[in-house]
PDB file of C-alpha atoms and ligand atoms in Angstrom:
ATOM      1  CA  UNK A   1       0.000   0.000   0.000  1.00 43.00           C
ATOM      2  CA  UNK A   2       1.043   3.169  -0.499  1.00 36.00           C
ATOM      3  CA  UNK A   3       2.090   4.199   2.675  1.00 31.00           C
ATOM      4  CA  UNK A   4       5.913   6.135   3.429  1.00 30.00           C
ATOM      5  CA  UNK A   5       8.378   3.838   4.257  1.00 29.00           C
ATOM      6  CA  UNK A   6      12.435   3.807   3.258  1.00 29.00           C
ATOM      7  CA  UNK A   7      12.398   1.150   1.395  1.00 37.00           C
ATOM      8  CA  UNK A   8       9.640   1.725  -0.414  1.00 39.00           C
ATOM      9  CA  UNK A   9      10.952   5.604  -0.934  1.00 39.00           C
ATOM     10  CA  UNK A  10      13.794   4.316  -2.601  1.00 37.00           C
ATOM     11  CA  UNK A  11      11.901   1.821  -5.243  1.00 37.00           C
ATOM     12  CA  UNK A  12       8.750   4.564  -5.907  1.00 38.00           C
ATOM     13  CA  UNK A  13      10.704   8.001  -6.048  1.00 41.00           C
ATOM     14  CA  UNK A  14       9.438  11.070  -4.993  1.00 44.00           C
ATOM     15  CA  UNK A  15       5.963  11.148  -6.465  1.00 41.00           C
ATOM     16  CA  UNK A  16       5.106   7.816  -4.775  1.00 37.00           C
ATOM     17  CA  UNK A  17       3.686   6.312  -7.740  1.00 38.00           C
ATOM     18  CA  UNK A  18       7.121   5.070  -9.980  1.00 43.00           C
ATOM     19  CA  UNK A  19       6.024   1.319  -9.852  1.00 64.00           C
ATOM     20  CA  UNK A  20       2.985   0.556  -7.891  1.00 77.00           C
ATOM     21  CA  UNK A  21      -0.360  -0.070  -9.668  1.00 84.00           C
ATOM     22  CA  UNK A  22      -3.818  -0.844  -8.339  1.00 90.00           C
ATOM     23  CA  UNK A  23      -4.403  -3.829  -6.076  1.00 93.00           C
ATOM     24  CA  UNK A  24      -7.238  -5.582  -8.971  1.00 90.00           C
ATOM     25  CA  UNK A  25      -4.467  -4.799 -11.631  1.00 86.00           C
ATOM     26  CA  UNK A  26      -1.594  -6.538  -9.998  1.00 87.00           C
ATOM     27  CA  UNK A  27      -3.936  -9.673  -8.735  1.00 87.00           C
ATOM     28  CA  UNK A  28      -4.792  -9.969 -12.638  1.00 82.00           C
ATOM     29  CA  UNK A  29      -1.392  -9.504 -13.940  1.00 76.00           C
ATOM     30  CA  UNK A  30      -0.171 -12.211 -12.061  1.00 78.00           C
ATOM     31  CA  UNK A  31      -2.422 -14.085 -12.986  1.00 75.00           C
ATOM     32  CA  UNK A  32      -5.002 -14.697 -10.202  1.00 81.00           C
ATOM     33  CA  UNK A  33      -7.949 -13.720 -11.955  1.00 81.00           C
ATOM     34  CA  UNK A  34      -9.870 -11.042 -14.686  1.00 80.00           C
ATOM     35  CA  UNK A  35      -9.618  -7.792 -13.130  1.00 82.00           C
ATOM     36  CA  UNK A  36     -12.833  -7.678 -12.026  1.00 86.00           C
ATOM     37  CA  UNK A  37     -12.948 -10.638 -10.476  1.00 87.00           C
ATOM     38  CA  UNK A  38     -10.137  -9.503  -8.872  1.00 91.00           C
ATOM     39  CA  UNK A  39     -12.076  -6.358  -7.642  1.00 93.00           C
ATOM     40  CA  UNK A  40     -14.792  -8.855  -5.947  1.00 93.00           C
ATOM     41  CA  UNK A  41     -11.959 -10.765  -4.379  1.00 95.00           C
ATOM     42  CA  UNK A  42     -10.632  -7.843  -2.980  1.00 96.00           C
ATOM     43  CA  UNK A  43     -14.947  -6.016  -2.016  1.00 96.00           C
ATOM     44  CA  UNK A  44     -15.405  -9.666   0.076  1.00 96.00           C
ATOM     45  CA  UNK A  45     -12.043  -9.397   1.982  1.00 96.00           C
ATOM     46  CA  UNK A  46     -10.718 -12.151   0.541  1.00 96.00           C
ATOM     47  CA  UNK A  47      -6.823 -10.133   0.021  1.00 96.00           C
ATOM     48  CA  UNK A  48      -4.443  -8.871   2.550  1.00 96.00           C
ATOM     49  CA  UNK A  49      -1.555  -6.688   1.456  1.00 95.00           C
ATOM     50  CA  UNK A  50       1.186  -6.561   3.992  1.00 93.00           C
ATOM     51  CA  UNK A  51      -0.644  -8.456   6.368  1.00 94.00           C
ATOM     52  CA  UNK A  52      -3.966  -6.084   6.533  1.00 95.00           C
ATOM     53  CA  UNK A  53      -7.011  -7.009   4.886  1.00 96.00           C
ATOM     54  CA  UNK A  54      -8.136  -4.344   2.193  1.00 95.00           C
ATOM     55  CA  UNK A  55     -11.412  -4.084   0.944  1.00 95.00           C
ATOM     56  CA  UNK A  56     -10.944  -0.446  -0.570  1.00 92.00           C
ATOM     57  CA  UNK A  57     -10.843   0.022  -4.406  1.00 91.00           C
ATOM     58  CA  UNK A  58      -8.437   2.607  -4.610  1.00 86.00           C
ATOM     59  CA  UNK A  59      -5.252   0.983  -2.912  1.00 92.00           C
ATOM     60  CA  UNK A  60      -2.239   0.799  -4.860  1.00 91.00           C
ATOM     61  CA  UNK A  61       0.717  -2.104  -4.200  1.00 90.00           C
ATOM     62  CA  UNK A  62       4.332  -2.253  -5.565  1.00 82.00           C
ATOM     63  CA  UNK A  63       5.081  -5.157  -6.739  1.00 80.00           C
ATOM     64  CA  UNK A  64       8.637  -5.888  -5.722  1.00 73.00           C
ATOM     65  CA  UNK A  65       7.934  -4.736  -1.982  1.00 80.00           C
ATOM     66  CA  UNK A  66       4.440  -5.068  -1.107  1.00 86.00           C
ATOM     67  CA  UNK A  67       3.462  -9.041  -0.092  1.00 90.00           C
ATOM     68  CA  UNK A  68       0.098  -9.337  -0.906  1.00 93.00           C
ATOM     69  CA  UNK A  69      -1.960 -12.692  -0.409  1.00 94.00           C
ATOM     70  CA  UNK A  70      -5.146 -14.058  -1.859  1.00 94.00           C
ATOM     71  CA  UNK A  71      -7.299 -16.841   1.180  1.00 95.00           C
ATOM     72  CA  UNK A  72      -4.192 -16.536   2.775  1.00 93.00           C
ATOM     73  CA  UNK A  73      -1.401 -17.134   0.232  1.00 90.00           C
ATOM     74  CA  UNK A  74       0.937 -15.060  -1.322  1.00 90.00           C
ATOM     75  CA  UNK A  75       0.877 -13.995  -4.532  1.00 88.00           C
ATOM     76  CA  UNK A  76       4.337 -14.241  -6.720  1.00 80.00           C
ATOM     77  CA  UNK A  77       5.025 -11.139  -8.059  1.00 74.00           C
ATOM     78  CA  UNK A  78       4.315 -10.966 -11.657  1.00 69.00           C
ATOM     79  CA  UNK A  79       7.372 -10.920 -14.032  1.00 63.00           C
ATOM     80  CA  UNK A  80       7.579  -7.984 -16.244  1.00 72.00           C
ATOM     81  CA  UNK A  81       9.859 -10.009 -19.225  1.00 85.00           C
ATOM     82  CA  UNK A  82      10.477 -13.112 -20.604  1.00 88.00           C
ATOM     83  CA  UNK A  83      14.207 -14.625 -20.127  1.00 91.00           C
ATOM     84  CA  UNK A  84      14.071 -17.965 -22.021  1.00 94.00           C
ATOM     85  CA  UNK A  85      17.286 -20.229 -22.312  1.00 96.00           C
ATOM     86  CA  UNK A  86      17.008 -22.730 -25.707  1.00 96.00           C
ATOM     87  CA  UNK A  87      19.544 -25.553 -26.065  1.00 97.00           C
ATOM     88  CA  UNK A  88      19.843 -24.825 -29.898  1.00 98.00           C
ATOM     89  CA  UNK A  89      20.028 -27.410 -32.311  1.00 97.00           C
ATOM     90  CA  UNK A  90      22.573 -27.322 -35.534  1.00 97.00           C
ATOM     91  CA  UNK A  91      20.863 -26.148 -39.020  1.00 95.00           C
ATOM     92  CA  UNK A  92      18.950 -23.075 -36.843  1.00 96.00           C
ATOM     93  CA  UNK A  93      19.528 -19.749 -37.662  1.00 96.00           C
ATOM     94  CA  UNK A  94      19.169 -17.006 -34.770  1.00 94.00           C
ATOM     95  CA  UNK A  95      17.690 -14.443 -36.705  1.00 85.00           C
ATOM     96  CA  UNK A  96      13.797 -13.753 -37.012  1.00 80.00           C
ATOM     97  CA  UNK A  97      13.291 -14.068 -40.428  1.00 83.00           C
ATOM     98  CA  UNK A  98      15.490 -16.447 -42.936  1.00 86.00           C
ATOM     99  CA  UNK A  99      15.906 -15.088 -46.494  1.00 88.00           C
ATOM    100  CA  UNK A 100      16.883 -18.519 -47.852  1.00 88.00           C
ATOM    101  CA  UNK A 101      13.930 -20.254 -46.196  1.00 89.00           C
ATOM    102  CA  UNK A 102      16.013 -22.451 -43.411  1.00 91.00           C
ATOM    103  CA  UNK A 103      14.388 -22.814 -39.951  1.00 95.00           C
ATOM    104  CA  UNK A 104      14.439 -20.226 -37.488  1.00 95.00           C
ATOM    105  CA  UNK A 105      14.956 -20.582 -33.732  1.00 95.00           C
ATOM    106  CA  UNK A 106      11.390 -18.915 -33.009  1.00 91.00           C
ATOM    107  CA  UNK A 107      10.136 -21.811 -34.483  1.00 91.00           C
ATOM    108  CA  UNK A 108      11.339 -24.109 -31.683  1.00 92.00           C
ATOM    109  CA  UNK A 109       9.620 -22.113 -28.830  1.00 89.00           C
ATOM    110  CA  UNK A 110       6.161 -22.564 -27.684  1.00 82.00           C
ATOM    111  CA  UNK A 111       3.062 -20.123 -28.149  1.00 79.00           C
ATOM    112  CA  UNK A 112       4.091 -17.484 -25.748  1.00 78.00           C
ATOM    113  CA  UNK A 113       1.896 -15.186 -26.153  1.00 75.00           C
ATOM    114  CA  UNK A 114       4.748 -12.439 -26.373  1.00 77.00           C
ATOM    115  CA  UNK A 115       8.055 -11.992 -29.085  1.00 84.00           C
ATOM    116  CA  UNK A 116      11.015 -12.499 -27.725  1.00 89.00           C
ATOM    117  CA  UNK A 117      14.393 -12.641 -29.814  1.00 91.00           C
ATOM    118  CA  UNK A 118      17.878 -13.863 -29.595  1.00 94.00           C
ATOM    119  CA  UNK A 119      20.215 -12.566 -27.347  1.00 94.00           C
ATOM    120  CA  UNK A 120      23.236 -12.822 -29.725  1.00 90.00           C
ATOM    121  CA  UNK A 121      23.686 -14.831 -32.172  1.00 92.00           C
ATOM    122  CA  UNK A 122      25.012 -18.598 -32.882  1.00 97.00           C
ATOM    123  CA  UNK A 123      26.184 -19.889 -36.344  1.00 97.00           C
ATOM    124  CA  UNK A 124      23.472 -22.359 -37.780  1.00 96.00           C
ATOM    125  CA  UNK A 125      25.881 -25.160 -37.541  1.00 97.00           C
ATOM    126  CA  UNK A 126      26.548 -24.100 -33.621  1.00 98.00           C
ATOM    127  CA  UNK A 127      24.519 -26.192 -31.080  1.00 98.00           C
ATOM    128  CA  UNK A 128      23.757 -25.185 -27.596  1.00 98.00           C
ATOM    129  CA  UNK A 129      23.206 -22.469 -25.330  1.00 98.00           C
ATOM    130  CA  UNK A 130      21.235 -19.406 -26.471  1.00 98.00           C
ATOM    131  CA  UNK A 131      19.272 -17.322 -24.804  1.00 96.00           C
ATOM    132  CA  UNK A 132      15.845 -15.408 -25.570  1.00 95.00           C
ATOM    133  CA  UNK A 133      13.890 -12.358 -24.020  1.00 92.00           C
ATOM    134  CA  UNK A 134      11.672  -9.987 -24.773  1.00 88.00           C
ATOM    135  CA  UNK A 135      13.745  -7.119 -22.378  1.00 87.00           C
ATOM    136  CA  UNK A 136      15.581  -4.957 -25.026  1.00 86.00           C
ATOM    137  CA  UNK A 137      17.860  -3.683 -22.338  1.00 83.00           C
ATOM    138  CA  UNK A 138      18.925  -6.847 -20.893  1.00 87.00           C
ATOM    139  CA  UNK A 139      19.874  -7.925 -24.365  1.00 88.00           C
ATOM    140  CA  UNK A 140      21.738  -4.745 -25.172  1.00 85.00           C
ATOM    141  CA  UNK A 141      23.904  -5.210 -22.034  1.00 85.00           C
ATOM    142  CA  UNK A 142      24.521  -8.807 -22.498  1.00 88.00           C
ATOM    143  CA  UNK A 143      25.389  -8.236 -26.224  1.00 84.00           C
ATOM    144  CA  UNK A 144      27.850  -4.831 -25.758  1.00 80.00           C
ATOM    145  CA  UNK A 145      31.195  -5.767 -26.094  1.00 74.00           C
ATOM    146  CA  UNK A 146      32.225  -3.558 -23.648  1.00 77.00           C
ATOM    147  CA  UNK A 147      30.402  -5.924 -20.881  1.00 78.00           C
ATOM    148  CA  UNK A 148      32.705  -8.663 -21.793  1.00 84.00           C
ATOM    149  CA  UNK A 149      30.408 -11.456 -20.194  1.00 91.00           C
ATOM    150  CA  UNK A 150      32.358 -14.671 -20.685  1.00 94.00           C
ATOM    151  CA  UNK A 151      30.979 -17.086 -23.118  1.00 96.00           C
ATOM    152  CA  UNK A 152      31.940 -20.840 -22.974  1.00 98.00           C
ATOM    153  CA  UNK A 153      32.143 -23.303 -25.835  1.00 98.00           C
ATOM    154  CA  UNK A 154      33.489 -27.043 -26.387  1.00 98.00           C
ATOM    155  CA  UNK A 155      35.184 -27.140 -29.639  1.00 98.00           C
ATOM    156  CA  UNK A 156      35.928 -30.627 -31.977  1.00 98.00           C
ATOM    157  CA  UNK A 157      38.539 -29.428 -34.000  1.00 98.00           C
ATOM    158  CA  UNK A 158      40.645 -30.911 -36.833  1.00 98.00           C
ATOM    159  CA  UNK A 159      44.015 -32.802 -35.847  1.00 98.00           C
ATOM    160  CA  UNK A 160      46.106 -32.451 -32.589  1.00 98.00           C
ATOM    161  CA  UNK A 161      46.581 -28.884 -31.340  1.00 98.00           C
ATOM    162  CA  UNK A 162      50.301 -28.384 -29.763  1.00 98.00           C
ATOM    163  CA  UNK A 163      50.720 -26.734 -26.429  1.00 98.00           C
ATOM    164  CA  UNK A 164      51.841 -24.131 -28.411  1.00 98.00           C
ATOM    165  CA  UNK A 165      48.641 -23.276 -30.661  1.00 98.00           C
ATOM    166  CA  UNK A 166      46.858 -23.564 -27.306  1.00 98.00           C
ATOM    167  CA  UNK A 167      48.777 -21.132 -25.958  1.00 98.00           C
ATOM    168  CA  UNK A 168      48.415 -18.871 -28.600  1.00 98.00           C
ATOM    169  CA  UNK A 169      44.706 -18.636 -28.220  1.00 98.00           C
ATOM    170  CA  UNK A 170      45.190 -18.185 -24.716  1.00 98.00           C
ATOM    171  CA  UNK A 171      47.131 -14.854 -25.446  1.00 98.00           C
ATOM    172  CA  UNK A 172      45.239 -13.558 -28.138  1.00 97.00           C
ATOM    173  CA  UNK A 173      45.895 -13.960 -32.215  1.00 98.00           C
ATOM    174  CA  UNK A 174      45.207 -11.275 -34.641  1.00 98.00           C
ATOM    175  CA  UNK A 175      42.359 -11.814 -37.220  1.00 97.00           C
ATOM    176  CA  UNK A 176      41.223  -9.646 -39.755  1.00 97.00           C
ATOM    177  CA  UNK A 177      38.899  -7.445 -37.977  1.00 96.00           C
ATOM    178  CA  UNK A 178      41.915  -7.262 -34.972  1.00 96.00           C
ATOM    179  CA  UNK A 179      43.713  -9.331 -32.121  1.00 97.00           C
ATOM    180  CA  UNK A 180      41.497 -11.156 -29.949  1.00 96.00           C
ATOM    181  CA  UNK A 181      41.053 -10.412 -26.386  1.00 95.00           C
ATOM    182  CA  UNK A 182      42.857 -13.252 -24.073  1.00 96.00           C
ATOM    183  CA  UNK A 183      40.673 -16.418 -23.852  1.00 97.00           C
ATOM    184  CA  UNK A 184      41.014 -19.604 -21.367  1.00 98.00           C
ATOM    185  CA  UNK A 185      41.534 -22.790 -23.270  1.00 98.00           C
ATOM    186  CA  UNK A 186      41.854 -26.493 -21.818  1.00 98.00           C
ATOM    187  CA  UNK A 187      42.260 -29.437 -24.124  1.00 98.00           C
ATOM    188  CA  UNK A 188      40.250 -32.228 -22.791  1.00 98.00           C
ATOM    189  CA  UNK A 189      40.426 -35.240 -25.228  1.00 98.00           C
ATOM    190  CA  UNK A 190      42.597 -36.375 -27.785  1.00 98.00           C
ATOM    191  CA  UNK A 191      40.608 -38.650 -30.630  1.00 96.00           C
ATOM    192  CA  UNK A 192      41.728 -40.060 -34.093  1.00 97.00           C
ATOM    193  CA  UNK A 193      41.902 -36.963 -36.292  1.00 97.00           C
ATOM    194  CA  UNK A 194      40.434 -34.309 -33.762  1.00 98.00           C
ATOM    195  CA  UNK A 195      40.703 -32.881 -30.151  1.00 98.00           C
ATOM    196  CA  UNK A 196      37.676 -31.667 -27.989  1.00 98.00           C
ATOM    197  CA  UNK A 197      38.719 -28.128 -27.081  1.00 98.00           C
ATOM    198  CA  UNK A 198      37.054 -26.199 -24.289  1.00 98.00           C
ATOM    199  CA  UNK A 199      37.585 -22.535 -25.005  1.00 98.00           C
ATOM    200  CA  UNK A 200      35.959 -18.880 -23.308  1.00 98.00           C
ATOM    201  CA  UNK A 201      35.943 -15.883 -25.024  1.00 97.00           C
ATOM    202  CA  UNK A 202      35.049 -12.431 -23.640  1.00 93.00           C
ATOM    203  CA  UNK A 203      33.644 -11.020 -26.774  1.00 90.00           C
ATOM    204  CA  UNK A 204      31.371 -11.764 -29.339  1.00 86.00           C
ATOM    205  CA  UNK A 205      32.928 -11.375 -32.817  1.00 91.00           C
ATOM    206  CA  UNK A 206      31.542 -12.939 -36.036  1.00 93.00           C
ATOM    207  CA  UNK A 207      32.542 -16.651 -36.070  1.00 97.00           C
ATOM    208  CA  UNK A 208      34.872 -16.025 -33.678  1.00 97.00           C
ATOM    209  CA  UNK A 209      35.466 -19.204 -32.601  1.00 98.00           C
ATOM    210  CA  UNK A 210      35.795 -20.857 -36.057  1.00 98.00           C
ATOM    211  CA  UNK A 211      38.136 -18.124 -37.061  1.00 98.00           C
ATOM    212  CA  UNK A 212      40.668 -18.468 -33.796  1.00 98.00           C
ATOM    213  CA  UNK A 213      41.112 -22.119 -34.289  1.00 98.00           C
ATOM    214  CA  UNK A 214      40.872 -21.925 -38.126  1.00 98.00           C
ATOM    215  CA  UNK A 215      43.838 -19.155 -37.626  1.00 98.00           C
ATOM    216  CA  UNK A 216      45.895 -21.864 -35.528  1.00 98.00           C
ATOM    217  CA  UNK A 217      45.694 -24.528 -38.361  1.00 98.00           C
ATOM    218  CA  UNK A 218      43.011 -26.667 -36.543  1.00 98.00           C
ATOM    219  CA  UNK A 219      39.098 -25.819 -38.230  1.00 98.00           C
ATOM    220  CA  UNK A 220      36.452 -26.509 -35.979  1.00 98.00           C
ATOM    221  CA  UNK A 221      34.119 -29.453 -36.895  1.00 98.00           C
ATOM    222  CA  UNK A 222      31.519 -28.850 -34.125  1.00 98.00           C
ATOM    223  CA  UNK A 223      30.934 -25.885 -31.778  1.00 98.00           C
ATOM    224  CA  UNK A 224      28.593 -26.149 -28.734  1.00 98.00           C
ATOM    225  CA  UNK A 225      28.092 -23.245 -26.481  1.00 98.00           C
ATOM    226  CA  UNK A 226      27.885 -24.410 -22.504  1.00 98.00           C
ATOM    227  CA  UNK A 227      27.639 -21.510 -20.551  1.00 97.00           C
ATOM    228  CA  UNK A 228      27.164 -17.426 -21.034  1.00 96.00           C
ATOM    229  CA  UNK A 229      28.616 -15.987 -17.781  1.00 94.00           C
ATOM    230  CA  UNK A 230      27.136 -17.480 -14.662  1.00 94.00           C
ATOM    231  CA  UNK A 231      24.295 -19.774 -16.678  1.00 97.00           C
ATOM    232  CA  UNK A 232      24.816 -23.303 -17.867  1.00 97.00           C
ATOM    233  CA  UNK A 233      23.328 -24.762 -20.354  1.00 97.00           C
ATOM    234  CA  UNK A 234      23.219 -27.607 -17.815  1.00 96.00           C
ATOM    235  CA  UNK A 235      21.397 -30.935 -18.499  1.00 95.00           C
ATOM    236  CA  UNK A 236      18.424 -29.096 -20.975  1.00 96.00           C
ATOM    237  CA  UNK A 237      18.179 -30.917 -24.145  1.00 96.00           C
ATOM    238  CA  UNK A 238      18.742 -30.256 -27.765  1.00 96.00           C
ATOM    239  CA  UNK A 239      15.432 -28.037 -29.269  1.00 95.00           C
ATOM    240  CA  UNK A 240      14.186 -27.588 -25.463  1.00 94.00           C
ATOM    241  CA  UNK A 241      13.525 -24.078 -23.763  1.00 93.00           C
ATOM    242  CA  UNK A 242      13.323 -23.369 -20.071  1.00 93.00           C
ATOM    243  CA  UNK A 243      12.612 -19.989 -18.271  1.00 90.00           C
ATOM    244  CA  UNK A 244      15.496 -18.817 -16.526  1.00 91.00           C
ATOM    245  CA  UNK A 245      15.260 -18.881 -12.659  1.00 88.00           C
ATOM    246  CA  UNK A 246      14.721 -15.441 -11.386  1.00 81.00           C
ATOM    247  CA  UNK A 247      18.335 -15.352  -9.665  1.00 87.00           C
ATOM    248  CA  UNK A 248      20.061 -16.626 -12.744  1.00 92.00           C
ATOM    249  CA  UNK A 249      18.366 -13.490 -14.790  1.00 89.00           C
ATOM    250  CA  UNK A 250      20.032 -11.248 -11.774  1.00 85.00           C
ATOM    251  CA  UNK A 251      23.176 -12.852 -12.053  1.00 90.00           C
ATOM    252  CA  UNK A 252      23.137 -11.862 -15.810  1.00 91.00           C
ATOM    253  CA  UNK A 253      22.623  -8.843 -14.813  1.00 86.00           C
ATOM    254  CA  UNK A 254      25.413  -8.472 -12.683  1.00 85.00           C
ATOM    255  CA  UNK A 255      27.943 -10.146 -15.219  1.00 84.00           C
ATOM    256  CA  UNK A 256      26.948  -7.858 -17.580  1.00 79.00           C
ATOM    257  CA  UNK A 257      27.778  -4.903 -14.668  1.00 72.00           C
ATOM    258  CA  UNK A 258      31.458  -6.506 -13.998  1.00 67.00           C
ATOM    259  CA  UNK A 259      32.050  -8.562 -16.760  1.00 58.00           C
ATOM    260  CA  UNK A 260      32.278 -11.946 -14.411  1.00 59.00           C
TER     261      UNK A 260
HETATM  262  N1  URA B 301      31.964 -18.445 -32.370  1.00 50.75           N
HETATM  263  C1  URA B 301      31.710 -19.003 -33.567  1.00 50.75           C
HETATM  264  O1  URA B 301      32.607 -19.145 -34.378  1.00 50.75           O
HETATM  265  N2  URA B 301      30.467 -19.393 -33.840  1.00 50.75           N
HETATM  266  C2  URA B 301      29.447 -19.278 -32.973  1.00 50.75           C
HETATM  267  O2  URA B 301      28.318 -19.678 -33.284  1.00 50.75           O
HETATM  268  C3  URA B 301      29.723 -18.698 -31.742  1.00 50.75           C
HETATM  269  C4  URA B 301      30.990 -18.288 -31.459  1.00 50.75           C
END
């Protein structure tokens, strides 16, 4: 309710209104009934907010602060975006729209009722971690190379890399568009032919990837992202989409802040 407090003071502002909205709008945003019904809940007594039971139209609650409970149980906030992790299958492009007609990412995603796009992108022949939203800032901070979130991927690449190559990529090699920023890079299996590379970047460059190892004589054959700063890709399998847990969207966040 709308009522001075500090903590409240410092999510509302000055005006007191920032971020609260009506009681009957909040109950139907997340998602306990129409509006109106939500106005009859409220007219029989049936909603506390804060512990006190309101039965006035006019009150206004802020979400984030405010713990307001319907016959005695609390009411989850409702989210204001969409964070969506997909574990992307090869042949998908991470754009909205394909020019030469191959399948899109969107397509894998259920009816959401909302568009969300890529944060990023992944080569169609890259599998794995990608993540979707519909919060244009969240993307933007994720994506700006200035953030330098980590991003991890496990490369199969042609023949036996030396200590040497390895070491290289570590450091940084120059391509065309300019030296790469220092990268960790473990070699964790040797096969017939190939080596299974895992390799993190802290940028985001065009086939970036491809182009390091391709630069150190050893082409990739498959990329997989695993992990974009503090979120695994984890045990979610290929074409499948989960919402991110609310503290793995704030630890995003906070990457993006200190480029962890
Ligand atoms: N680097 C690449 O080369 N490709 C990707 O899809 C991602 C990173």
């Amino acid at each position: 309710m709308t009522t001075k407090s500090p903590t409240r003071s410092d999510i509302v502002g000055d005006d007191g209104s920032l971020r609260a909205e009506r009681l009957q709008k909040f109950l139907s945003r997340a998602g306990v009934a129409s509006r109106r019904a939500a106005e009859e809940m409220i007219a029989a007594g049936r909603v506390r907010v804060n512990g006190e039971v309101v039965t006035a139209m006019g009150v206004k609650v802020v979400p984030e602060v405010d713990v307001v409970e319907v016959d005695g149980v609390v009411v989850a906030p409702p989210q204001t975006h969409l964070y969506l992790m997909l574990n992307k299958p090869a042949g998908y492009v991470t754009t909205l729209k394909d020019p030469l007609g191959r399948p899109i990412v969107a397509d894998l995603l259920p009816d959401l009722g909302r568009r969300v796009f890529p944060v990023g992108r992944l080569d169609a022949e890259t599998t794995g971690l990608l993540l979707l939203t519909d919060d244009g800032e969240f993307a933007q901070m994720l994506m700006h190379p200035r953030f330098h979130v980590p991003k991890t991927y496990l490369a199969r690449v042609e023949g036996h890399p030396s200590e040497r190559s390895l070491q290289k990529l570590r450091d940084g090699v120059v391509l065309a568009d300019g030296p790469t920023r220092p990268a960790d890079v473990t070699l964790l299996e040797l096969r017939e032919g190939s080596a299974i590379v895992r390799i993190t970047i802290r940028e985001g460059r065009k086939r970036q990837v491809r182009r390091m190892f391709r630069h150190v004589g050893h082409p990739v054959i498959d990329l997989h992202r695993e992990r974009i700063g503090p979120v695994a890709l984890g045990d979610l399998p290929a074409g499948a989409t989960r919402a991110l847990e609310p503290h793995e969207v704030a630890a995003l966040m906070s990457a993006a802040e200190t480029g962890a």
